[in-house]
GROMACS .gro file of C-alpha atoms in nm:
model
  247
    1MET     CA    1   0.000   0.000   0.000
    2TRP     CA    2   0.178   0.305  -0.116
    3SER     CA    3   0.143   0.622  -0.319
    4ALA     CA    4   0.320   0.874  -0.541
    5THR     CA    5   0.498   1.197  -0.485
    6ALA     CA    6   0.693   1.446  -0.686
    7VAL     CA    7   1.023   1.611  -0.607
    8PRO     CA    8   1.105   1.973  -0.676
    9GLN     CA    9   1.349   1.968  -0.966
   10GLN     CA   10   1.598   2.186  -0.785
   11LEU     CA   11   1.625   1.927  -0.507
   12GLY     CA   12   1.717   1.640  -0.731
   13ARG     CA   13   1.661   1.268  -0.673
   14SER     CA   14   1.801   1.269  -0.320
   15CYS     CA   15   1.568   1.531  -0.182
   16GLY     CA   16   1.204   1.449  -0.223
   17HIS     CA   17   0.929   1.208  -0.312
   18GLY     CA   18   0.817   1.085  -0.646
   19ASP     CA   19   0.472   1.048  -0.785
   20THR     CA   20   0.308   0.753  -0.638
   21ILE     CA   21   0.108   0.476  -0.766
   22TRP     CA   22  -0.145   0.333  -0.534
   23GLY     CA   23  -0.082   0.040  -0.340
   24ALA     CA   24   0.151   0.283  -0.292
   25SER     CA   25   0.125   0.656  -0.326
   26CYS     CA   26   0.010   0.991  -0.201
   27ILE     CA   27  -0.060   1.102  -0.391
   28GLY     CA   28  -0.090   1.143  -0.770
   29LYS     CA   29   0.015   1.223  -1.115
   30GLY     CA   30  -0.193   1.149  -1.406
   31ALA     CA   31  -0.082   1.139  -1.763
   32GLY     CA   32  -0.014   0.844  -1.988
   33VAL     CA   33   0.357   0.920  -1.976
   34ALA     CA   34   0.555   0.999  -1.663
   35VAL     CA   35   0.695   1.349  -1.657
   36LYS     CA   36   0.870   1.551  -1.391
   37THR     CA   37   0.659   1.785  -1.184
   38GLN     CA   38   0.737   2.111  -1.016
   39THR     CA   39   0.550   2.038  -0.695
   40PRO     CA   40   0.629   1.742  -0.468
   41VAL     CA   41   0.345   1.531  -0.342
   42ALA     CA   42   0.425   1.279  -0.075
   43CYS     CA   43   0.204   0.981  -0.059
   44GLY     CA   44   0.246   0.618  -0.062
   45GLY     CA   45   0.045   0.409  -0.288
   46ALA     CA   46  -0.080   0.557  -0.607
   47LEU     CA   47   0.053   0.753  -0.898
   48GLY     CA   48  -0.099   1.089  -0.964
   49ALA     CA   49  -0.119   1.349  -1.230
   50VAL     CA   50   0.184   1.552  -1.319
   51CYS     CA   51   0.075   1.902  -1.396
   52ARG     CA   52   0.144   2.221  -1.204
   53ALA     CA   53  -0.119   2.237  -0.933
   54PRO     CA   54  -0.332   2.537  -0.835
   55ARG     CA   55  -0.334   2.645  -0.472
   56LEU     CA   56  -0.556   2.458  -0.231
   57GLY     CA   57  -0.640   2.756  -0.014
   58SER     CA   58  -0.769   2.667   0.329
   59LEU     CA   59  -0.722   2.297   0.269
   60VAL     CA   60  -0.364   2.339   0.385
   61ALA     CA   61  -0.308   2.377   0.760
   62ARG     CA   62  -0.183   2.725   0.835
   63THR     CA   63   0.117   2.812   1.053
   64SER     CA   64   0.028   2.938   1.397
   65GLU     CA   65   0.185   3.262   1.515
   66ASN     CA   66   0.305   3.106   1.838
   67SER     CA   67   0.455   2.773   1.735
   68GLY     CA   68   0.591   2.869   1.395
   69VAL     CA   69   0.486   2.524   1.271
   70SER     CA   70   0.155   2.415   1.122
   71SER     CA   71  -0.041   2.180   1.341
   72MET     CA   72  -0.312   1.970   1.182
   73HIS     CA   73  -0.425   1.648   1.351
   74LEU     CA   74  -0.682   1.401   1.217
   75ALA     CA   75  -0.796   1.103   1.422
   76THR     CA   76  -0.854   0.767   1.251
   77GLU     CA   77  -1.064   0.463   1.339
   78ASN     CA   78  -0.750   0.309   1.492
   79PRO     CA   79  -0.686   0.474   1.832
   80ARG     CA   80  -0.309   0.432   1.790
   81CYS     CA   81  -0.303   0.593   1.446
   82GLU     CA   82  -0.344   0.958   1.355
   83LEU     CA   83  -0.262   1.191   1.067
   84ARG     CA   84  -0.072   1.506   1.148
   85THR     CA   85   0.157   1.773   1.008
   86TRP     CA   86   0.514   1.662   0.937
   87GLN     CA   87   0.769   1.785   1.192
   88PRO     CA   88   1.150   1.818   1.161
   89SER     CA   89   1.188   1.557   1.434
   90ASP     CA   90   1.026   1.300   1.201
   91ARG     CA   91   1.336   1.291   0.979
   92TYR     CA   92   1.483   0.971   1.124
   93SER     CA   93   1.163   0.768   1.123
   94LEU     CA   94   1.079   0.894   0.772
   95CYS     CA   95   1.420   0.793   0.642
   96ALA     CA   96   1.404   0.453   0.814
   97GLN     CA   97   1.066   0.368   0.663
   98ALA     CA   98   1.114   0.521   0.316
   99ASN     CA   99   1.463   0.380   0.249
  100ASN     CA  100   1.323   0.048   0.132
  101PRO     CA  101   1.317  -0.087  -0.226
  102ARG     CA  102   0.979  -0.248  -0.157
  103ILE     CA  103   0.836   0.099  -0.091
  104TRP     CA  104   1.019   0.259  -0.384
  105ARG     CA  105   0.892  -0.013  -0.620
  106TRP     CA  106   0.536   0.116  -0.617
  107LEU     CA  107   0.611   0.489  -0.617
  108ALA     CA  108   0.696   0.733  -0.891
  109GLU     CA  109   1.042   0.737  -1.045
  110ASP     CA  110   1.152   1.050  -0.860
  111PHE     CA  111   1.094   0.898  -0.517
  112PRO     CA  112   1.452   0.900  -0.379
  113LYS     CA  113   1.655   0.580  -0.383
  114PRO     CA  114   1.838   0.550  -0.153
  115TYR     CA  115   1.624   0.762   0.076
  116THR     CA  116   1.866   0.982   0.270
  117LEU     CA  117   1.826   1.216   0.566
  118ALA     CA  118   1.871   1.503   0.320
  119ALA     CA  119   1.574   1.371   0.125
  120ALA     CA  120   1.371   1.345   0.447
  121ASP     CA  121   1.457   1.703   0.545
  122ALA     CA  122   1.362   1.832   0.200
  123TRP     CA  123   1.033   1.646   0.203
  124ILE     CA  124   0.937   1.769   0.551
  125ALA     CA  125   1.019   2.129   0.457
  126HIS     CA  126   0.809   2.098   0.143
  127ALA     CA  127   0.517   1.937   0.326
  128GLN     CA  128   0.513   2.219   0.581
  129ASP     CA  129   0.531   2.494   0.322
  130SER     CA  130   0.331   2.377   0.020
  131GLU     CA  131   0.028   2.577  -0.091
  132SER     CA  132  -0.063   2.337  -0.370
  133ALA     CA  133  -0.076   2.012  -0.173
  134LEU     CA  134  -0.169   1.878   0.168
  135GLN     CA  135   0.077   1.616   0.294
  136LEU     CA  136   0.035   1.454   0.635
  137ALA     CA  137   0.243   1.205   0.829
  138VAL     CA  138   0.074   0.876   0.911
  139VAL     CA  139   0.162   0.830   1.278
  140PHE     CA  140   0.135   0.499   1.463
  141GLY     CA  141   0.226   0.464   1.829
  142GLY     CA  142   0.374   0.815   1.821
  143ALA     CA  143   0.612   0.756   1.528
  144ALA     CA  144   0.575   0.872   1.168
  145ILE     CA  145   0.556   0.554   0.958
  146GLY     CA  146   0.418   0.678   0.627
  147ASN     CA  147   0.257   0.961   0.433
  148ILE     CA  148  -0.080   1.047   0.285
  149GLY     CA  149  -0.155   1.351   0.075
  150VAL     CA  150  -0.348   1.518  -0.201
  151ARG     CA  151  -0.277   1.779  -0.460
  152ALA     CA  152  -0.497   1.964  -0.703
  153THR     CA  153  -0.477   1.858  -1.066
  154GLY     CA  154  -0.514   2.082  -1.369
  155ASP     CA  155  -0.870   1.954  -1.394
  156ALA     CA  156  -1.009   2.117  -1.081
  157PRO     CA  157  -1.210   2.023  -0.883
  158ARG     CA  158  -1.028   1.687  -0.906
  159GLY     CA  159  -0.763   1.601  -0.650
  160HIS     CA  160  -0.487   1.345  -0.686
  161ILE     CA  161  -0.436   1.138  -0.373
  162GLY     CA  162  -0.157   0.904  -0.269
  163TYR     CA  163  -0.001   0.737   0.033
  164TRP     CA  164   0.256   0.490   0.155
  165ILE     CA  165   0.301   0.291   0.474
  166GLY     CA  166   0.632   0.151   0.605
  167GLU     CA  167   0.674  -0.221   0.541
  168ALA     CA  168   0.700  -0.309   0.910
  169PHE     CA  169   0.342  -0.184   0.949
  170TRP     CA  170   0.178  -0.359   0.653
  171GLY     CA  171  -0.115  -0.582   0.730
  172LEU     CA  172  -0.245  -0.375   1.023
  173GLY     CA  173  -0.514  -0.192   0.828
  174LEU     CA  174  -0.335   0.143   0.865
  175ALA     CA  175  -0.360   0.241   0.498
  176THR     CA  176  -0.735   0.187   0.508
  177ALA     CA  177  -0.773   0.372   0.840
  178ALA     CA  178  -0.561   0.664   0.718
  179GLY     CA  179  -0.740   0.670   0.383
  180ARG     CA  180  -1.086   0.681   0.537
  181ALA     CA  181  -0.997   0.965   0.772
  182PHE     CA  182  -0.826   1.162   0.495
  183VAL     CA  183  -1.104   1.115   0.240
  184GLU     CA  184  -1.365   1.219   0.496
  185HIS     CA  185  -1.160   1.531   0.576
  186LEU     CA  186  -1.140   1.622   0.208
  187ARG     CA  187  -1.512   1.560   0.165
  188ALA     CA  188  -1.592   1.789   0.459
  189GLU     CA  189  -1.362   2.061   0.318
  190ALA     CA  190  -1.554   2.044  -0.013
  191ARG     CA  191  -1.248   2.150  -0.214
  192PHE     CA  192  -1.283   1.865  -0.463
  193ASP     CA  193  -1.574   1.690  -0.628
  194CYS     CA  194  -1.365   1.386  -0.712
  195LEU     CA  195  -1.039   1.213  -0.613
  196GLU     CA  196  -0.818   1.010  -0.845
  197THR     CA  197  -0.501   0.804  -0.829
  198LEU     CA  198  -0.297   0.557  -1.033
  199VAL     CA  199  -0.189   0.207  -0.935
  200TYR     CA  200   0.087   0.003  -1.098
  201ALA     CA  201  -0.022  -0.330  -1.240
  202GLY     CA  202   0.039  -0.602  -0.982
  203ASN     CA  203  -0.021  -0.381  -0.680
  204THR     CA  204  -0.324  -0.577  -0.564
  205ALA     CA  205  -0.282  -0.467  -0.202
  206SER     CA  206  -0.342  -0.107  -0.301
  207GLU     CA  207  -0.632  -0.199  -0.522
  208ARG     CA  208  -0.796  -0.366  -0.221
  209VAL     CA  209  -0.742  -0.056  -0.009
  210LEU     CA  210  -0.892   0.165  -0.280
  211ASP     CA  211  -1.191  -0.064  -0.309
  212LYS     CA  212  -1.253  -0.025   0.065
  213LEU     CA  213  -1.232   0.353   0.024
  214GLY     CA  214  -1.495   0.352  -0.250
  215PHE     CA  215  -1.265   0.403  -0.552
  216ILE     CA  216  -1.348   0.236  -0.882
  217ALA     CA  217  -1.131   0.167  -1.188
  218GLU     CA  218  -1.176   0.404  -1.482
  219GLY     CA  219  -1.196   0.232  -1.819
  220PRO     CA  220  -1.056  -0.101  -1.940
  221CYS     CA  221  -0.724   0.025  -2.081
  222PRO     CA  222  -0.422   0.083  -1.853
  223GLN     CA  223  -0.192   0.382  -1.888
  224VAL     CA  224   0.170   0.338  -1.988
  225LEU     CA  225   0.436   0.483  -1.756
  226TYR     CA  226   0.814   0.457  -1.746
  227LYS     CA  227   1.021   0.401  -1.433
  228ASP     CA  228   1.391   0.325  -1.406
  229GLY     CA  229   1.398   0.271  -1.783
  230ARG     CA  230   1.120   0.012  -1.771
  231ARG     CA  231   0.779   0.031  -1.936
  232LEU     CA  232   0.502  -0.020  -1.679
  233GLU     CA  233   0.125  -0.016  -1.684
  234ALA     CA  234  -0.100   0.156  -1.435
  235ARG     CA  235  -0.474   0.180  -1.384
  236ARG     CA  236  -0.655   0.497  -1.285
  237PHE     CA  237  -0.899   0.481  -0.995
  238SER     CA  238  -1.139   0.753  -0.884
  239ARG     CA  239  -1.421   0.822  -0.641
  240SER     CA  240  -1.678   1.094  -0.590
  241LEU     CA  241  -1.661   1.308  -0.277
  242ARG     CA  242  -2.031   1.367  -0.282
  243VAL     CA  243  -2.085   1.055  -0.069
  244PRO     CA  244  -1.916   0.945   0.257
  245ALA     CA  245  -1.610   0.718   0.248
  246ALA     CA  246  -1.693   0.350   0.223
  247ARG     CA  247  -1.685   0.140   0.541
   0.00000   0.00000   0.00000
């Protein structure tokens, strides 16, 4: 279960996240051919669209005058799991979970490999400062173990969503719990009418998560993407935000 993210070009491969493909990533790009984006989107399970995103306005948690750091917290159905704003202190847990080829496999090409502390620092700074995407840490037992996020596509009011969960925490239902809480938050904010994401062929775990979240596959023909010089196929999934998240 993972999702896509994009890295700012000036940061290079060692500094950010790549577009994700569900099963995987946060969060999405969406064209038939993978291209570099200007705005990083950290997620962990689905690939998203790759166009420059408009601002999300109040969707993004604002920085408080006192703390100097944004502070958004979303509870999930799992009492040990919450979604919250990324903090600089998350750098070590982020690096430990993201520096894994089994995470990288399902994410966009520009997801760093190896995933260094410099990449973690760059991602956290971007997540705290972005006006075009909302990226939240998936926290379990007090530690950041993944990411979930959304960014606006060029086809507003559609949002591209993605996520990833560290391998040590697979099989605990955390992707589903995080996804339900996040989708419900986006529905309440009413910034998007629809969410979309891409999933690499073979990522059945992510397809199952998306099914639980009420996403459905769009069309019979997969999209062609390229990663690490290889030709891959991905399916686009979407869901309306006019109804509550599936249970």
